[in-house]
Short mmCIF file of N, CA and C in Angstrom, two decimals:
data_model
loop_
_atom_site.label_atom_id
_atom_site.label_comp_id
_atom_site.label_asym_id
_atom_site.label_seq_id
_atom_site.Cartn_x
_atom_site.Cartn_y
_atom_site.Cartn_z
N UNK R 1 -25.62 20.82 4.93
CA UNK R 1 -26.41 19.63 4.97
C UNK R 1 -26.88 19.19 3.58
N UNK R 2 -27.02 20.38 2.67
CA UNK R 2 -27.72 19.55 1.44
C UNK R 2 -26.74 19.08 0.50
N UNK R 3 -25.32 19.68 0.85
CA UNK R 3 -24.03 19.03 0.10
C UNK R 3 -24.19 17.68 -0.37
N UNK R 4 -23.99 16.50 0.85
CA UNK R 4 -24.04 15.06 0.34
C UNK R 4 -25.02 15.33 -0.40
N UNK R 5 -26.39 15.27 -0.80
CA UNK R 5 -27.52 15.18 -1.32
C UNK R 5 -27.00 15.75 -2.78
N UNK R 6 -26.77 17.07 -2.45
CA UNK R 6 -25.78 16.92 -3.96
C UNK R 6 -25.23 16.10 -4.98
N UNK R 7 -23.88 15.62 -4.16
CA UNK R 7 -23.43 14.88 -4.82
C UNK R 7 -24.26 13.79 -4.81
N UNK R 8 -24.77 13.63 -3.95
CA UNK R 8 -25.32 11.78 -4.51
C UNK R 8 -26.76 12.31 -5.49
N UNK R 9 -27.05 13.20 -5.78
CA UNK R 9 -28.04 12.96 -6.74
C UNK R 9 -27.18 12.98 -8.32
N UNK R 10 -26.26 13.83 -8.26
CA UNK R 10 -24.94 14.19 -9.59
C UNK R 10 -24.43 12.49 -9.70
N UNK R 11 -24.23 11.79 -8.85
CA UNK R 11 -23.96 10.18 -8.89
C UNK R 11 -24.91 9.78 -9.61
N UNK R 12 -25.84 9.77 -9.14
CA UNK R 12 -27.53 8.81 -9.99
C UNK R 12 -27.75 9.56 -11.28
N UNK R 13 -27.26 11.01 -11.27
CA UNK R 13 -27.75 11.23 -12.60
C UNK R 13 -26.61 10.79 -13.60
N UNK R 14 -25.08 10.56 -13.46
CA UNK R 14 -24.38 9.94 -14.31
C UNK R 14 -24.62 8.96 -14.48
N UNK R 15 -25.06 8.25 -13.32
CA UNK R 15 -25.29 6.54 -13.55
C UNK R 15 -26.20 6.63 -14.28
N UNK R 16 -27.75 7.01 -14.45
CA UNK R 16 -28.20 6.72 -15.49
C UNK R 16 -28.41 7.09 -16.42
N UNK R 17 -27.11 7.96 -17.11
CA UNK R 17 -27.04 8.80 -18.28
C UNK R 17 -25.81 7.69 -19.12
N UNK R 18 -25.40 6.55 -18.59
CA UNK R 18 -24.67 5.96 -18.98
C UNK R 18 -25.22 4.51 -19.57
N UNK R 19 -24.79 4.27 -20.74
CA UNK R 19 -25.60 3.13 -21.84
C UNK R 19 -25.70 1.77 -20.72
N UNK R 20 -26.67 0.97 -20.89
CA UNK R 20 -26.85 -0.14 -20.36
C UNK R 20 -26.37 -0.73 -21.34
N UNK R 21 -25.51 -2.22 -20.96
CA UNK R 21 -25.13 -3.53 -20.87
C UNK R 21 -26.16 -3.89 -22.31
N UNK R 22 -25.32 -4.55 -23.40
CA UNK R 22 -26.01 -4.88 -24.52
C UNK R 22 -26.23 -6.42 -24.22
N UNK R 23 -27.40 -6.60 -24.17
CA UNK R 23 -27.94 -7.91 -24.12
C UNK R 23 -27.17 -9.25 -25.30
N UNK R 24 -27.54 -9.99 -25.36
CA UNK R 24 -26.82 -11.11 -26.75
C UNK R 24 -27.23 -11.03 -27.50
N UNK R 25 -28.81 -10.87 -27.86
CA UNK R 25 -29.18 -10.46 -28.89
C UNK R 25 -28.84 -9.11 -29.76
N UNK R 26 -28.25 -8.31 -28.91
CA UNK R 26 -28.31 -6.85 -29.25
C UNK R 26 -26.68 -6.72 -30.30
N UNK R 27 -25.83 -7.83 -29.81
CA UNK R 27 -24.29 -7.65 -29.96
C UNK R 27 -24.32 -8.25 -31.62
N UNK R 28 -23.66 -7.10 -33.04
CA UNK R 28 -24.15 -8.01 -34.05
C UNK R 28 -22.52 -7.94 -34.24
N UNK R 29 -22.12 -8.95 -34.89
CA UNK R 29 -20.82 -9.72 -34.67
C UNK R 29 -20.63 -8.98 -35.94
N UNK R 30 -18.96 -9.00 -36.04
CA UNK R 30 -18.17 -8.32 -37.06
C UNK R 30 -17.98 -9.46 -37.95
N UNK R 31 -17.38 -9.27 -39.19
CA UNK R 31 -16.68 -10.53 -40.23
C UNK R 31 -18.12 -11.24 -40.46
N UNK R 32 -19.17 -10.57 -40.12
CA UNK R 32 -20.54 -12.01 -40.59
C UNK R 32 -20.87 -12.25 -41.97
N UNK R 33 -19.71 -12.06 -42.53
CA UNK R 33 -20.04 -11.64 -44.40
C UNK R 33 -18.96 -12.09 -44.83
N UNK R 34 -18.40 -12.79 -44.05
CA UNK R 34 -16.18 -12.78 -44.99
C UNK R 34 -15.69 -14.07 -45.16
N UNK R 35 -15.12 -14.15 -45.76
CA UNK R 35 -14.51 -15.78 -46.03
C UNK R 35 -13.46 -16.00 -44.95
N UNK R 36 -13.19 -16.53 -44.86
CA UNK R 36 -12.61 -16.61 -43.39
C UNK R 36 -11.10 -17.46 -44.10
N UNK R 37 -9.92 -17.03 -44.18
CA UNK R 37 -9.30 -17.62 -45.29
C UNK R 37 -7.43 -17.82 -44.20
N UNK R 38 -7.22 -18.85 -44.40
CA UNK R 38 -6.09 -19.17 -43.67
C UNK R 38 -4.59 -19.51 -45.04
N UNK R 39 -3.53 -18.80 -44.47
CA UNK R 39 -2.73 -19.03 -45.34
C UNK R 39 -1.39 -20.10 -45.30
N UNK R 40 -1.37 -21.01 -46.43
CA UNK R 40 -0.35 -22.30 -45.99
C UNK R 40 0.60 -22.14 -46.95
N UNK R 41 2.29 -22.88 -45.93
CA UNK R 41 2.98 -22.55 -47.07
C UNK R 41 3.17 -24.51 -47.83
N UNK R 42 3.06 -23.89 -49.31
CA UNK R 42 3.10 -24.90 -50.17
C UNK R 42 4.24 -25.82 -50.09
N UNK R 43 5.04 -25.28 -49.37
CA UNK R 43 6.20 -26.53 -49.14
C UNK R 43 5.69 -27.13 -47.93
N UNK R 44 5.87 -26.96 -46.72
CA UNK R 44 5.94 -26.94 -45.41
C UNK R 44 4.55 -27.76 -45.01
N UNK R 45 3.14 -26.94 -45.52
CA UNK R 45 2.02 -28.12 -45.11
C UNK R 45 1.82 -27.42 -44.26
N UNK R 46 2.79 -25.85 -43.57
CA UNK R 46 2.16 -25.35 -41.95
C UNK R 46 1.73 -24.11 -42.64
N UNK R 47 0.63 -23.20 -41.38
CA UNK R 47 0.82 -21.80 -41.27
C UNK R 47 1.80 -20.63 -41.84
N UNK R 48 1.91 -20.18 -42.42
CA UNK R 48 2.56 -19.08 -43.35
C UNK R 48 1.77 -17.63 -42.84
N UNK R 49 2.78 -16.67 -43.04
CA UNK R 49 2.39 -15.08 -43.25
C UNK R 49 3.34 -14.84 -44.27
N UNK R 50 2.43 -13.72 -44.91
CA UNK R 50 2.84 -12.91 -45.80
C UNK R 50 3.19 -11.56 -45.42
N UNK R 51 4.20 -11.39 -45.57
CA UNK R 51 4.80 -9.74 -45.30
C UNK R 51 4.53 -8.75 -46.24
N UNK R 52 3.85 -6.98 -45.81
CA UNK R 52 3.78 -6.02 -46.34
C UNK R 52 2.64 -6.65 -47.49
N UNK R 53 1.00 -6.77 -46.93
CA UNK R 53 0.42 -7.31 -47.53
C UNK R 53 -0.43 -6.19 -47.70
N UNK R 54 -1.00 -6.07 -49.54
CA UNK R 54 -2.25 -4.62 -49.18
C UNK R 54 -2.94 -6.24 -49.92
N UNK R 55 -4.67 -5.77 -49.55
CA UNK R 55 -5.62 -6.33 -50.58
C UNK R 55 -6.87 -5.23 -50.36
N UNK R 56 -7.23 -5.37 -52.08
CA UNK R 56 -8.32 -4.48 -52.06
C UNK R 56 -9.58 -5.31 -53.19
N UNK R 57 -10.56 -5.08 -53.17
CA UNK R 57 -11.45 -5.75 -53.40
C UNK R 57 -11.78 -5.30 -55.39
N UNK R 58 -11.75 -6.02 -56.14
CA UNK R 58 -11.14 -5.62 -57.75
C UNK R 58 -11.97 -4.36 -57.79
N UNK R 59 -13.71 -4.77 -57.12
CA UNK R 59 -14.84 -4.15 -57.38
C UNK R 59 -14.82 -2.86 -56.96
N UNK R 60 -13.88 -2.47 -56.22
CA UNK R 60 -13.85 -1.25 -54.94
C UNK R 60 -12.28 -1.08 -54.63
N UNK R 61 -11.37 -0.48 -56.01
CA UNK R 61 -10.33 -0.62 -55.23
C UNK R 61 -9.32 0.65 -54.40
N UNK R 62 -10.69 1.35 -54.14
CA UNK R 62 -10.28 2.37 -53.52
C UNK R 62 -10.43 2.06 -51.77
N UNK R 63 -10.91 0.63 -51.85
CA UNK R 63 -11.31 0.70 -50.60
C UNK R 63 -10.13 -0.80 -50.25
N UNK R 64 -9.14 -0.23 -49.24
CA UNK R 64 -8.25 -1.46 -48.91
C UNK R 64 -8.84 -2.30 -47.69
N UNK R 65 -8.57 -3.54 -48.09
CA UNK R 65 -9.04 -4.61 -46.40
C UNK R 65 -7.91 -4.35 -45.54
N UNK R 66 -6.78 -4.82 -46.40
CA UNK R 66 -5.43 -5.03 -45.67
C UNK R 66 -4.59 -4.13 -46.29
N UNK R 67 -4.03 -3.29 -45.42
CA UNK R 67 -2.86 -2.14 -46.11
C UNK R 67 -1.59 -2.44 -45.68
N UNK R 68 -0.65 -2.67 -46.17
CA UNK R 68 1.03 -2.92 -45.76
C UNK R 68 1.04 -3.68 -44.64
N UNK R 69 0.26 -4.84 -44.15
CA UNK R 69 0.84 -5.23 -43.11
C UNK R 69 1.08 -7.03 -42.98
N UNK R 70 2.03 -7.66 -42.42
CA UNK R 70 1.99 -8.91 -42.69
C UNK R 70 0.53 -9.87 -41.63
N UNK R 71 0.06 -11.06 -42.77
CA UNK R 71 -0.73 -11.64 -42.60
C UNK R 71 -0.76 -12.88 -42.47
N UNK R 72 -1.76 -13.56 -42.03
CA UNK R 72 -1.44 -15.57 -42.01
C UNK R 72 -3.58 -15.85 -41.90
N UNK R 73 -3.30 -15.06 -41.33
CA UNK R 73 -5.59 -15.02 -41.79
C UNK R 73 -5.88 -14.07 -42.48
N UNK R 74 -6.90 -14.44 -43.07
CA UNK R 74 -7.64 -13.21 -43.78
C UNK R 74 -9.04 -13.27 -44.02
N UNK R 75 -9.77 -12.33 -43.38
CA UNK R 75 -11.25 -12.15 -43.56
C UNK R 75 -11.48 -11.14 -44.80
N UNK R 76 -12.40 -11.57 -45.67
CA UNK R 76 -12.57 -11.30 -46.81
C UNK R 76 -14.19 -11.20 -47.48
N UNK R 77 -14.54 -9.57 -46.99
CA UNK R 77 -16.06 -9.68 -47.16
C UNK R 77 -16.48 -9.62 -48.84
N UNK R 78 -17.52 -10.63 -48.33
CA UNK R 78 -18.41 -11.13 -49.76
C UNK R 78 -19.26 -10.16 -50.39
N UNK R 79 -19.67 -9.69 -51.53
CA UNK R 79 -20.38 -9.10 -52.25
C UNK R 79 -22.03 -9.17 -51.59
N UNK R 80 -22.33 -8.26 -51.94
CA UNK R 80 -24.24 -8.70 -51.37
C UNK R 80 -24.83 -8.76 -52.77
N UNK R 81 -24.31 -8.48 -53.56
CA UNK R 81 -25.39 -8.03 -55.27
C UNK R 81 -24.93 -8.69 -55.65
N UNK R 82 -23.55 -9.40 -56.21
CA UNK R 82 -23.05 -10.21 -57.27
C UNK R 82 -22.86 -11.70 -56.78
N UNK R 83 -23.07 -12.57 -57.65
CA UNK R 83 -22.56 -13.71 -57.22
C UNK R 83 -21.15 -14.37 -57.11
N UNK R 84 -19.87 -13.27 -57.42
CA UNK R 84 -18.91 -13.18 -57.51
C UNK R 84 -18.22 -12.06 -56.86
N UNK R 85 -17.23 -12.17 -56.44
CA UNK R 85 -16.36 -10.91 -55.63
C UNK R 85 -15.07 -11.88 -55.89
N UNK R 86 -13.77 -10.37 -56.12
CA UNK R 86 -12.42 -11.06 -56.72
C UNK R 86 -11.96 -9.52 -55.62
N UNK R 87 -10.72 -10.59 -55.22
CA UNK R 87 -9.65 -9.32 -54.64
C UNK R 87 -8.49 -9.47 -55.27
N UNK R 88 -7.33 -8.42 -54.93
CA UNK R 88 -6.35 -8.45 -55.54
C UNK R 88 -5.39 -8.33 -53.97
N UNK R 89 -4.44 -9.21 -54.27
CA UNK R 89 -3.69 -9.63 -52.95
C UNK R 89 -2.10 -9.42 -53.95
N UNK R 90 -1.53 -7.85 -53.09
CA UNK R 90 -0.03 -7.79 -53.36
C UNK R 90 0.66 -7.68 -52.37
N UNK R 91 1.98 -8.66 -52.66
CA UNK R 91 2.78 -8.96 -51.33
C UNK R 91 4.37 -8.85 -51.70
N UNK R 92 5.03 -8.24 -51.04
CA UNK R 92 6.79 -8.09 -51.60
C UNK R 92 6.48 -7.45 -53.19
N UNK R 93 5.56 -6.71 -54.21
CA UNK R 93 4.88 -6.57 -55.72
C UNK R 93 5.03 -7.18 -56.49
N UNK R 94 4.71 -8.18 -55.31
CA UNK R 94 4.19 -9.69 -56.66
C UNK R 94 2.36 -9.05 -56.55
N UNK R 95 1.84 -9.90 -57.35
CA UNK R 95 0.24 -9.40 -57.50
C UNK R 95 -0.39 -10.81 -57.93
N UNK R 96 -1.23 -11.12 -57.04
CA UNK R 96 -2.38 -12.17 -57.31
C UNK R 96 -3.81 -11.87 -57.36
N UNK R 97 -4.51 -12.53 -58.02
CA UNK R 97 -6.15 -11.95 -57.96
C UNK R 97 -6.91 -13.49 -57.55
N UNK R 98 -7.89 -13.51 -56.73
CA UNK R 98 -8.42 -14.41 -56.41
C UNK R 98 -9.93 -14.03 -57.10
N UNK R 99 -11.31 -15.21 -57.30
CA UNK R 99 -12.36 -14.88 -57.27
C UNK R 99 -13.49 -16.04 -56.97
N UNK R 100 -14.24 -15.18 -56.15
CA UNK R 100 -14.91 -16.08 -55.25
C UNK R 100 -16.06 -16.35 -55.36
N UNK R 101 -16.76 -17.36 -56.64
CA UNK R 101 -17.79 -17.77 -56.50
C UNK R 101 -18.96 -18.08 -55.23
N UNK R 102 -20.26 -17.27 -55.40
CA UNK R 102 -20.83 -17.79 -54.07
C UNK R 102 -22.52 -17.64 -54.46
N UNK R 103 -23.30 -18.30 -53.40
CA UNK R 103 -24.20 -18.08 -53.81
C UNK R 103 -24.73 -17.24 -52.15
N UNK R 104 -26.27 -15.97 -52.04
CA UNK R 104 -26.20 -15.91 -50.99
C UNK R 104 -27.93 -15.77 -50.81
N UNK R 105 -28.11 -16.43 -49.33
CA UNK R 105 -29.11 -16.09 -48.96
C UNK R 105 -29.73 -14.73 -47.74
N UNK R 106 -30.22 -14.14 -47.68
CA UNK R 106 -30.78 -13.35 -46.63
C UNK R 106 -30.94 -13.78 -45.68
N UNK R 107 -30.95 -13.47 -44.59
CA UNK R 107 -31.55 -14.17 -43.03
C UNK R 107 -31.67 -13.06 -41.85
N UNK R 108 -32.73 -13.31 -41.04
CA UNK R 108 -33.01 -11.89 -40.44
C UNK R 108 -32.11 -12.48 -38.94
N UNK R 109 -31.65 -11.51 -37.96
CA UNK R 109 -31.24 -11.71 -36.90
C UNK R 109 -32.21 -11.23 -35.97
N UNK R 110 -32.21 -10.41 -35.63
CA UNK R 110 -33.05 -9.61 -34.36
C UNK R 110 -33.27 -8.17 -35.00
N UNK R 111 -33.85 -8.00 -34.21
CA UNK R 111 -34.31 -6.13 -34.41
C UNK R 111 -33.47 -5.07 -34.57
N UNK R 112 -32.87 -5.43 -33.68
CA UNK R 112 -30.94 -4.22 -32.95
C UNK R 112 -30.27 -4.52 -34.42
N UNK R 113 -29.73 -5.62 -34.90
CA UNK R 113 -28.63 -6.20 -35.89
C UNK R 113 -29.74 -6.24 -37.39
N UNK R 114 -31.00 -6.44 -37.51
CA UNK R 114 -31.41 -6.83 -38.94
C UNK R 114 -31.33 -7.69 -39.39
N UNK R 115 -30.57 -7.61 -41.14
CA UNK R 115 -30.62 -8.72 -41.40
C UNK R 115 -29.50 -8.99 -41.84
N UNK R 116 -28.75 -10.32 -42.36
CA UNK R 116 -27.66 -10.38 -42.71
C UNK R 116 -27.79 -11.20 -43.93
N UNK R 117 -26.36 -11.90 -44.69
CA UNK R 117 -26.07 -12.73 -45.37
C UNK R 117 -25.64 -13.89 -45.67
N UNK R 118 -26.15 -14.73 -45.85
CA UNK R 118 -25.35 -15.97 -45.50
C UNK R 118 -25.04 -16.46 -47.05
N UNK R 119 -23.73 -17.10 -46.42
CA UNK R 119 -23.31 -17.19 -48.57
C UNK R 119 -23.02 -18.78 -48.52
N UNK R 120 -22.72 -19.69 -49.95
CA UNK R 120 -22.63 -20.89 -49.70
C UNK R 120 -21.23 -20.72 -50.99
N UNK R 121 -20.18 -20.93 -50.81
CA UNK R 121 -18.81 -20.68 -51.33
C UNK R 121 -19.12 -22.00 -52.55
N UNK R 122 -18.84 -21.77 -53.82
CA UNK R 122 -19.07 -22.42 -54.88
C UNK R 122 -17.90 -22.70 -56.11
N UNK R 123 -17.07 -21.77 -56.14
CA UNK R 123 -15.96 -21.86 -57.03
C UNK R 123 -15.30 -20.83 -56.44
N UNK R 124 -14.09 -21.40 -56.61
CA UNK R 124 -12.45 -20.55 -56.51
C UNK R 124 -11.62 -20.20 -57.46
N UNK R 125 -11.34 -19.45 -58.35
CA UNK R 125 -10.41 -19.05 -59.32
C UNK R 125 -9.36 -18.11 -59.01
N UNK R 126 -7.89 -18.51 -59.01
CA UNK R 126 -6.49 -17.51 -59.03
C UNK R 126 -5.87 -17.23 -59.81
N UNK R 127 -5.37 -16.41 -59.95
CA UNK R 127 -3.66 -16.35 -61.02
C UNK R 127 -2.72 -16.95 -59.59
N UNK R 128 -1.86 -17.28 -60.56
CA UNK R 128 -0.68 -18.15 -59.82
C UNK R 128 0.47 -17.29 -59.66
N UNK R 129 0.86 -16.12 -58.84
CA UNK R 129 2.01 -15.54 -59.21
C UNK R 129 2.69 -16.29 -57.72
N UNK R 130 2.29 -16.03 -56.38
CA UNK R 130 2.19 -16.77 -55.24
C UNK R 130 1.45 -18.02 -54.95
N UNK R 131 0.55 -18.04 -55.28
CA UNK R 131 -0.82 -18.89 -54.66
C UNK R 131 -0.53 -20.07 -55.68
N UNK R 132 -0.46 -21.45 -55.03
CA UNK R 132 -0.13 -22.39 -55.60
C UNK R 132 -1.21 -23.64 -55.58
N UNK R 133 -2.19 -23.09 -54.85
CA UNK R 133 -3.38 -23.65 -54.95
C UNK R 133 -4.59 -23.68 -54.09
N UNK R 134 -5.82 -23.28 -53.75
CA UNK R 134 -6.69 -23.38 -53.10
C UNK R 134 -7.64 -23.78 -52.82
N UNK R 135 -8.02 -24.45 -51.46
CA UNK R 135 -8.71 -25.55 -50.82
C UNK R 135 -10.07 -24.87 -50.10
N UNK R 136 -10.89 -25.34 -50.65
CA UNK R 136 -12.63 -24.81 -50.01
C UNK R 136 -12.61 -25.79 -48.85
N UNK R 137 -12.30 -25.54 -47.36
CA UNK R 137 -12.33 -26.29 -46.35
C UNK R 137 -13.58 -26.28 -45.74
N UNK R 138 -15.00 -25.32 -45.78
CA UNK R 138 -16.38 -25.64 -45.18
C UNK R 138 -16.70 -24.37 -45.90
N UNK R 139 -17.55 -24.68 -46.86
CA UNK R 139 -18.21 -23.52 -47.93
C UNK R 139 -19.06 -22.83 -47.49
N UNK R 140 -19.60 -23.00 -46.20
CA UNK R 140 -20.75 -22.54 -45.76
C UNK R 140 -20.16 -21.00 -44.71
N UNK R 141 -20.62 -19.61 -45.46
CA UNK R 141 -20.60 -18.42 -44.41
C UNK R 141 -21.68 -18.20 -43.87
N UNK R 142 -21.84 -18.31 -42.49
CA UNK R 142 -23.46 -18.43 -42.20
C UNK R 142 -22.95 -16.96 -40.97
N UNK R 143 -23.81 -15.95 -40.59
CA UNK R 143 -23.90 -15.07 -39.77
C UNK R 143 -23.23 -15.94 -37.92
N UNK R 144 -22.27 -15.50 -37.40
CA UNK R 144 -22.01 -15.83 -36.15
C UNK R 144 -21.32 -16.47 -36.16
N UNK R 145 -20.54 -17.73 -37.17
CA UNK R 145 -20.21 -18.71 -36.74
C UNK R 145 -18.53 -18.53 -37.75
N UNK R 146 -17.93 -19.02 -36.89
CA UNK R 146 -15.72 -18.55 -36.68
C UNK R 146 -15.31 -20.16 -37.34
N UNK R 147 -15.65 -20.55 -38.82
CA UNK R 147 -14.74 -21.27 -39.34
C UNK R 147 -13.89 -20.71 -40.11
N UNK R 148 -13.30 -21.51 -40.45
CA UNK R 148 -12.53 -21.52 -41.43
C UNK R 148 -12.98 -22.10 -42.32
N UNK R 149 -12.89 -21.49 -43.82
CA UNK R 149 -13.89 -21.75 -45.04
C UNK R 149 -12.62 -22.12 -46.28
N UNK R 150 -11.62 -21.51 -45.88
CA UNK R 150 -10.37 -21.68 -47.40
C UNK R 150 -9.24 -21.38 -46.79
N UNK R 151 -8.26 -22.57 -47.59
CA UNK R 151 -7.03 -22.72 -47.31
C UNK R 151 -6.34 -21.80 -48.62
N UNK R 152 -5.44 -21.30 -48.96
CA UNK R 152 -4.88 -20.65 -49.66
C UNK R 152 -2.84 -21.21 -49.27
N UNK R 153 -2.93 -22.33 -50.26
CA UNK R 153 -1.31 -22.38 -50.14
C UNK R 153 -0.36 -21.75 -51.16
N UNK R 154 0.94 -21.28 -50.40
CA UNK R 154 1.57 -19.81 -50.98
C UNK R 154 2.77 -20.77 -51.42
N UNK R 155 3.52 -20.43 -52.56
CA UNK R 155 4.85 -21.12 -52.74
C UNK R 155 6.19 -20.27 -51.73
#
């Protein structure tokens, strides 16, 4: 007789040993720091990928974003201390360096997430080994929000 009782108390105690449901406030979004960067090809006017792509950040280049793999977006997190962050983007070993003027402000989210960064994109500088020219399409990185901030057209 005390069997069922058993198991159904071993039920209630997994059930509530198991995490509750993260509210909206609680969920802090990935990329809330990155340039949000789309790649065009310079002839064509369309969408482009780049094959066997690493990029690593000039400042940190032990630390890769993208390792060997082909690309056509690229999220590209911003510095919190400098008003500048440059990556180095090699593709087929060609080698380009980009650098990304910005300015940033602080902004708090909630309790769970903190605080974040919001940056306002200000100057663009490349070497030209690929990159044939680049377009600041909405300068504004604000925490949460999925634009697209730079066009990057490839020859």
């Amino acid at each position: 007789m005390l069997r069922p009782f058993k198991f159904l108390f071993i039920i209630l105690f997994v059930a509530m040993m198991l995490p509750a449901s993260c509210t909206q406030d609680q969920i802090c979004l990935s990329n809330q720091s990155a340039v949000q960067v789309e790649l065009v090809s310079f002839h064509t006017n369309r969408d482009t990928t780049l094959a066997g792509t690493t990029i690593f950040g000039l400042d940190r280049s032990s630390e890769r974003i993208y390792d060997s793999t082909s690309v056509s977006r690229l999220f590209l997190p911003l510095s919190f201390s400098s008003d500048t962050t440059a990556f180095v983007i090699s593709s087929d070993n060609y080698l380009d360096t980009i650098w990304f003027r910005h300015q940033s402000e602080m902004e708090y989210i909630s309790r769970e997430c903190g605080f974040t960064f919001n940056f306002e994109l200000d100057t663009i500088w490349f070497t030209n080994t690929f990159i044939d020219s680049v377009s600041i399409i909405y300068p504004l990185i604000n925490y949460g929000e999925d634009f697209q901030n730079v066009q990057i057209y490839i020859y």
